[in-house]
Short mmCIF file of C-alpha atoms (C1' of nucleotides) in Angstrom, two decimals:
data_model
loop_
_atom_site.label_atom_id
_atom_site.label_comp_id
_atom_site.label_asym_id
_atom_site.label_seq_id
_atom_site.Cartn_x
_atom_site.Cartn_y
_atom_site.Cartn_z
CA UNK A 25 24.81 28.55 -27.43
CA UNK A 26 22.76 28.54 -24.12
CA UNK A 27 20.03 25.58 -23.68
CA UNK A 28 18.73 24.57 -20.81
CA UNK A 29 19.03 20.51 -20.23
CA UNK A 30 15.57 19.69 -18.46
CA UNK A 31 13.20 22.89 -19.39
CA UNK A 32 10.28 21.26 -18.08
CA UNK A 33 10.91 21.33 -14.12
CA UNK A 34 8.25 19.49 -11.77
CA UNK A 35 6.70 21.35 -9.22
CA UNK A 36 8.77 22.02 -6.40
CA UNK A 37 7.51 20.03 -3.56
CA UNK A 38 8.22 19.70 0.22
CA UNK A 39 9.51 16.22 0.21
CA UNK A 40 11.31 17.13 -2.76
CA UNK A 41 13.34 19.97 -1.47
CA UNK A 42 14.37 18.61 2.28
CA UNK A 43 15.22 14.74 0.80
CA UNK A 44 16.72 17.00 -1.69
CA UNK A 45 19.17 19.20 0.60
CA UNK A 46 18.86 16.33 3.32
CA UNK A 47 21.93 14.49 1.99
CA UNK A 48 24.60 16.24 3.28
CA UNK A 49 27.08 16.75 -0.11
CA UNK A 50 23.88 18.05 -1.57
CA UNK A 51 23.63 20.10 1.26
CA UNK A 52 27.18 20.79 0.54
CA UNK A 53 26.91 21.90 -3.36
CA UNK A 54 24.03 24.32 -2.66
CA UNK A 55 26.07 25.97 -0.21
CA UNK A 56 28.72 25.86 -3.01
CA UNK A 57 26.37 27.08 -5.36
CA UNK A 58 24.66 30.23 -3.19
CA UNK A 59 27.92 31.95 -2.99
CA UNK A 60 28.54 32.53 -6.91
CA UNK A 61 26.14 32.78 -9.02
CA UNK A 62 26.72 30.85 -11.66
CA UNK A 63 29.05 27.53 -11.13
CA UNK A 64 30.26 24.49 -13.11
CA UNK A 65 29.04 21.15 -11.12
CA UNK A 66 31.66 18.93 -10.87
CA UNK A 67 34.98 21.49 -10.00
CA UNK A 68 33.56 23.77 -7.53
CA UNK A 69 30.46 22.33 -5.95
CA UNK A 70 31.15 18.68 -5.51
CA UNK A 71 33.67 17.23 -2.86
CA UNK A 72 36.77 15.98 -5.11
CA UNK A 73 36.28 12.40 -3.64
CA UNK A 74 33.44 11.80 -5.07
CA UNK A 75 33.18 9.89 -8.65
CA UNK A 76 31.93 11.75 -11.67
CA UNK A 77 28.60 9.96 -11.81
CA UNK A 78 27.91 10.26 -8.18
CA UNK A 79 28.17 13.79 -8.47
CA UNK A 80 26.31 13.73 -11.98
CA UNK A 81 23.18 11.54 -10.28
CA UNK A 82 23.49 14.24 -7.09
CA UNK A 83 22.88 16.88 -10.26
CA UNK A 84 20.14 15.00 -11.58
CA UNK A 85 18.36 15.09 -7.48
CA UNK A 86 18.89 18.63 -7.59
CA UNK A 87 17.24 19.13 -10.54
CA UNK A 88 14.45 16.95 -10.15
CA UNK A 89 13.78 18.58 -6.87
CA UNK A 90 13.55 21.91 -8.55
CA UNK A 91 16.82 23.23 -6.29
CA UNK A 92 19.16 23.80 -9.32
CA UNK A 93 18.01 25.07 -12.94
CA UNK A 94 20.91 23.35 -14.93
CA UNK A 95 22.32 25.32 -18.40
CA UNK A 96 24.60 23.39 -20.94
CA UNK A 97 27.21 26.61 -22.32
CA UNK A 98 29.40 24.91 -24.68
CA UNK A 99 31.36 21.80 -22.85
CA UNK A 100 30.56 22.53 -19.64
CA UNK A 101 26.92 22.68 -17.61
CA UNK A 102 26.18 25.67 -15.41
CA UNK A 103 24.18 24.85 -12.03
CA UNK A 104 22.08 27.57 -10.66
CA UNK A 105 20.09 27.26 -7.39
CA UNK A 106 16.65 28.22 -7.87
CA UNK A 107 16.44 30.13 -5.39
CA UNK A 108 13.50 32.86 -5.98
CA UNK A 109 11.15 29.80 -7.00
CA UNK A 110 12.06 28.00 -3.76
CA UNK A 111 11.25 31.25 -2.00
CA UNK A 112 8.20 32.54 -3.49
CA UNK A 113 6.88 28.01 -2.57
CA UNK A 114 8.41 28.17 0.53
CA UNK A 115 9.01 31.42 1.87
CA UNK A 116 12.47 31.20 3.84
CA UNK A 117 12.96 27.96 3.85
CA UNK A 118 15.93 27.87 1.88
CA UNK A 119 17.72 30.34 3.41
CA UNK A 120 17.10 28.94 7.11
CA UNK A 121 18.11 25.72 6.28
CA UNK A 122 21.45 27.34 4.52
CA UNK A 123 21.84 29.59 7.65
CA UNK A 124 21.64 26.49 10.06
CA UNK A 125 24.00 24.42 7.41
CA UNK A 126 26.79 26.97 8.34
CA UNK A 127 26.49 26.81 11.91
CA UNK A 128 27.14 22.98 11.18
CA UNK B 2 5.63 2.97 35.46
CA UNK B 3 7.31 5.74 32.89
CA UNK B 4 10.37 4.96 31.24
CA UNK B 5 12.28 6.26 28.52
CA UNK B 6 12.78 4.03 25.78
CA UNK B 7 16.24 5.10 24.56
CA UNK B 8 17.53 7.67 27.15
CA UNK B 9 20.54 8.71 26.25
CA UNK B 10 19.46 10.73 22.44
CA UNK B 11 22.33 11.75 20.49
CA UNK B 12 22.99 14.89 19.27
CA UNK B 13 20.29 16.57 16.59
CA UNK B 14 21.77 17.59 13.22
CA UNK B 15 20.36 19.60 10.55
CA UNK B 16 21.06 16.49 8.06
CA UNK B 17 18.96 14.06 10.90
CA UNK B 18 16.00 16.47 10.93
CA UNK B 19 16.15 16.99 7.03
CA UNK B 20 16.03 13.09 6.15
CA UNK B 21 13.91 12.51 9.21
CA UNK B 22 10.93 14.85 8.00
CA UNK B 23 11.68 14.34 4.16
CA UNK B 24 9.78 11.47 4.30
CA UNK B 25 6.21 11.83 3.82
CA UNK B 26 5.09 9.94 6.24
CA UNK B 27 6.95 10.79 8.85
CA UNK B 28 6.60 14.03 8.39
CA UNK B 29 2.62 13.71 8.59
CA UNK B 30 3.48 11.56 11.76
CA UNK B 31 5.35 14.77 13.51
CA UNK B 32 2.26 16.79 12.03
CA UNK B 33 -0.26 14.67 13.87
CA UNK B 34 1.60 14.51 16.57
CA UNK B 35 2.42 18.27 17.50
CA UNK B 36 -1.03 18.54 17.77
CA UNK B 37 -1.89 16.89 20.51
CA UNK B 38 1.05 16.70 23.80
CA UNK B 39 1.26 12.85 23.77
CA UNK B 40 0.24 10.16 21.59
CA UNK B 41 0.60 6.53 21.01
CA UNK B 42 2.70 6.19 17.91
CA UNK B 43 0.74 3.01 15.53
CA UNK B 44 -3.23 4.38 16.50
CA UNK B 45 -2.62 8.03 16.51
CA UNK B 46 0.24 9.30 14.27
CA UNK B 47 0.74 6.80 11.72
CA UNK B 48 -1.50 6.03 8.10
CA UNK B 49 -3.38 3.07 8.46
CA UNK B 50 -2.10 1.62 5.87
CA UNK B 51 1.58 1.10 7.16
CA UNK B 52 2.34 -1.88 8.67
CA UNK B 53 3.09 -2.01 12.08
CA UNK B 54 6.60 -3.10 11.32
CA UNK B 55 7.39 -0.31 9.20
CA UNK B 56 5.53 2.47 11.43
CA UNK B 57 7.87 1.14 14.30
CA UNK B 58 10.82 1.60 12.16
CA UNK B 59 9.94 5.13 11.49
CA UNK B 60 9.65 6.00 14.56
CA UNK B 61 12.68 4.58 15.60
CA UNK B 62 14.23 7.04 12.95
CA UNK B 63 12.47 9.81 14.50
CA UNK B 64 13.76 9.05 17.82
CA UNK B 65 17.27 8.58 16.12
CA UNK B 66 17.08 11.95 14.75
CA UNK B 67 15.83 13.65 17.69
CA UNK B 68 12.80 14.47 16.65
CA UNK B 69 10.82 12.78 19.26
CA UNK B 70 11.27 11.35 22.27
CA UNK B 71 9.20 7.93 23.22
CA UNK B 72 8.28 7.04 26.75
CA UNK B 73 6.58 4.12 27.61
CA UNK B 74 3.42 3.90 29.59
CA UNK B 75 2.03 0.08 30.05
CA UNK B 76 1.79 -1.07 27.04
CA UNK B 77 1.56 1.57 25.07
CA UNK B 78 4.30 4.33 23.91
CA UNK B 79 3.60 8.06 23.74
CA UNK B 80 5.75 10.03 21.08
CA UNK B 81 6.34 13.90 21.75
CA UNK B 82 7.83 15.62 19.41
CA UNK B 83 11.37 17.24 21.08
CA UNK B 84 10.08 21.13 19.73
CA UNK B 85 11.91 22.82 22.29
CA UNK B 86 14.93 21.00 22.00
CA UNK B 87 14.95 20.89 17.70
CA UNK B 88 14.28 24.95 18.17
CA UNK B 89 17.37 25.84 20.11
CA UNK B 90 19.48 23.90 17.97
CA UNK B 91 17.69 25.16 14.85
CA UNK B 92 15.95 28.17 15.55
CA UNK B 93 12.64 28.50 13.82
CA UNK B 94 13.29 25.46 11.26
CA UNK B 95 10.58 23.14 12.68
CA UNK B 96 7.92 25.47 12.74
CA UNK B 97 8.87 26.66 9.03
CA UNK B 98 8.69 23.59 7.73
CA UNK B 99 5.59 22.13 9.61
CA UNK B 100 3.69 25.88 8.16
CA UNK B 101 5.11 24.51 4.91
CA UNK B 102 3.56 20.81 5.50
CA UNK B 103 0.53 22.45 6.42
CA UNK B 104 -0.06 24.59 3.15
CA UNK B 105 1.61 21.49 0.65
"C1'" DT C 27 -2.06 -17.23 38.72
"C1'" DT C 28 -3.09 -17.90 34.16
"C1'" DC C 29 -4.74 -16.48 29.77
"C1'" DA C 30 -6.10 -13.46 25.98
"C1'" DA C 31 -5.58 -8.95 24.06
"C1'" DT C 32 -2.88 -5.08 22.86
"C1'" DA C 33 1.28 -2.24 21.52
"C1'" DG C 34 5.70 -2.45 19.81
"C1'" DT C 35 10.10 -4.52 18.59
"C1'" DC C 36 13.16 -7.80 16.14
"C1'" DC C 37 14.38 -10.71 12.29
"C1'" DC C 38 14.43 -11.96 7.67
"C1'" DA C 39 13.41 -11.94 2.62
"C1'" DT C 40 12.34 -8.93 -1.10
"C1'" DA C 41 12.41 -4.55 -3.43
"C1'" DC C 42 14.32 -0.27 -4.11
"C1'" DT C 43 18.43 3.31 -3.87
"C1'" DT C 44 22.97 4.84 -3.98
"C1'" DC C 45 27.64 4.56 -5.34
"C1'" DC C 46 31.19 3.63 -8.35
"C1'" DG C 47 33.80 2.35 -12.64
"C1'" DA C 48 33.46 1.93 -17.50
"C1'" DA C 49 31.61 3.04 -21.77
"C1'" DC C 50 29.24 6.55 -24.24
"C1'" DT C 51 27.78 11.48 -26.04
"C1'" DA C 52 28.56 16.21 -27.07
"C1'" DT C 53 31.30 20.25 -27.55
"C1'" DT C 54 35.49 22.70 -28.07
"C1'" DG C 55 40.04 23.83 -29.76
"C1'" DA C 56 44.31 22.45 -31.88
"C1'" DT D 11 39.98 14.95 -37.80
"C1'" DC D 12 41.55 14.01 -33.31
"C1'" DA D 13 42.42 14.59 -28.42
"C1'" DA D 14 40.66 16.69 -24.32
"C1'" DT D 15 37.02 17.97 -21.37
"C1'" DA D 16 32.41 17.78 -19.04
"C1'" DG D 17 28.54 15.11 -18.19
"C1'" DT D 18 25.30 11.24 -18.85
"C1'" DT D 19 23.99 6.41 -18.94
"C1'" DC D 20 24.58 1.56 -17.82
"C1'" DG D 21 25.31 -2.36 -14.82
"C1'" DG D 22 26.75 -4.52 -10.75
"C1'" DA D 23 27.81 -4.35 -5.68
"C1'" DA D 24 26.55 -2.57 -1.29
"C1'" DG D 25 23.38 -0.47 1.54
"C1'" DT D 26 18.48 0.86 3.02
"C1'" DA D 27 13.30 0.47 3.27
"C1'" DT D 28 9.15 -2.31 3.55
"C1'" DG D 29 6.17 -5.69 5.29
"C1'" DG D 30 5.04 -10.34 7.30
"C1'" DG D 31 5.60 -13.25 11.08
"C1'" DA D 32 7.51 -14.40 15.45
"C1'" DC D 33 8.70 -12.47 19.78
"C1'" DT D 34 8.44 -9.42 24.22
"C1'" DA D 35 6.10 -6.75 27.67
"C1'" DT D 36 2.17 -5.00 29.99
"C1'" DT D 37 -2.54 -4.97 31.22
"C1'" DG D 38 -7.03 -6.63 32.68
"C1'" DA D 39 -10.23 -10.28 33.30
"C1'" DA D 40 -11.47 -14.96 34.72
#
DNA sequence: TTCAATAGTCCCATACTTCCGAACTATTGA
DNA sequence: TCAATAGTTCGGAAGTATGGGACTATTGAA
């Protein structure tokens, strides 16, 4: 069974998006993220040092931002980046800020 | 008499700019000020509401980040924001997300 | 030179965030 | 039913932001 876990998504604001990817293991999982297409949170976008609710609460940012649509399939939650609704608010932002976040 | 007031900037990075314009207020700051070529930081750039304290502290995040560069003339300092300097280290980013600023 | 005014900075107390571990919830599969 | 897995929530410790007041530096006038 597919649900999503916060249906209702704010509006995706400015502020919202650069405090958003402004931390740099957000940064970090969004990169992650963009590659696949679909991806389980804690194993493949979050840095293995970090503790389970630091990366859960980084999730919850993401989310609240509008960045990542989150989907609960069975056990596991599925972490998408939103990233035709970031584009069609803020045409190319996203993918700048992803193109400058690989140069380093 | 012109002097720098912190010379010797360190390097820009992308997760500097990010935090230093995902802040409201200093992000309408940089807004007012890449308007005009110089301008005193507390009268010109800042809400009035702010106190000075806290206005100062921004911009000494602003300068930390890069994003500006403060000289001092008398008694007053004049804030320019470092566009030439952010662009060739992040092509095109400033400029998006000031258009972005504008619109939101 | 001295004094008041102006523009910022520095310091400190309070308020808010972030980070982590521990306890909890929900789903699956044996 | 029970253990394992994936995340969330809670609470405390550590760090960061805000604003008030004291301080510094420069100017311009008396």
């Amino acid at each position: 069974m597919v649900q999503f876990v916060h249906p209702a998504t704010k509006d995706i604001t400015l502020a919202g998006v650069l405090s958003a990817l402004a931390d740099p293991a957000r940064l970090q999982m969004v990169k992650a993220m963009i590659g696949q297409h679909d991806c389980m949170s804690c194993a493949a976008a979050a840095p293995c040092t970090m503790a389970k609710s630091t990366v859960s609460n980084h999730f919850r940012i993401l989310r609240e931002a509008g960045v990542v649509q989150t989907t609960k399939r069975g056990v596991e939650h599925r972490n998408v980046v939103r990233e035709a609704d970031i584009d069609a608010r803020f045409p190319g932002l996203l993918k700048l800020i992803l193109t400058h976040a690989e140069a380093g």
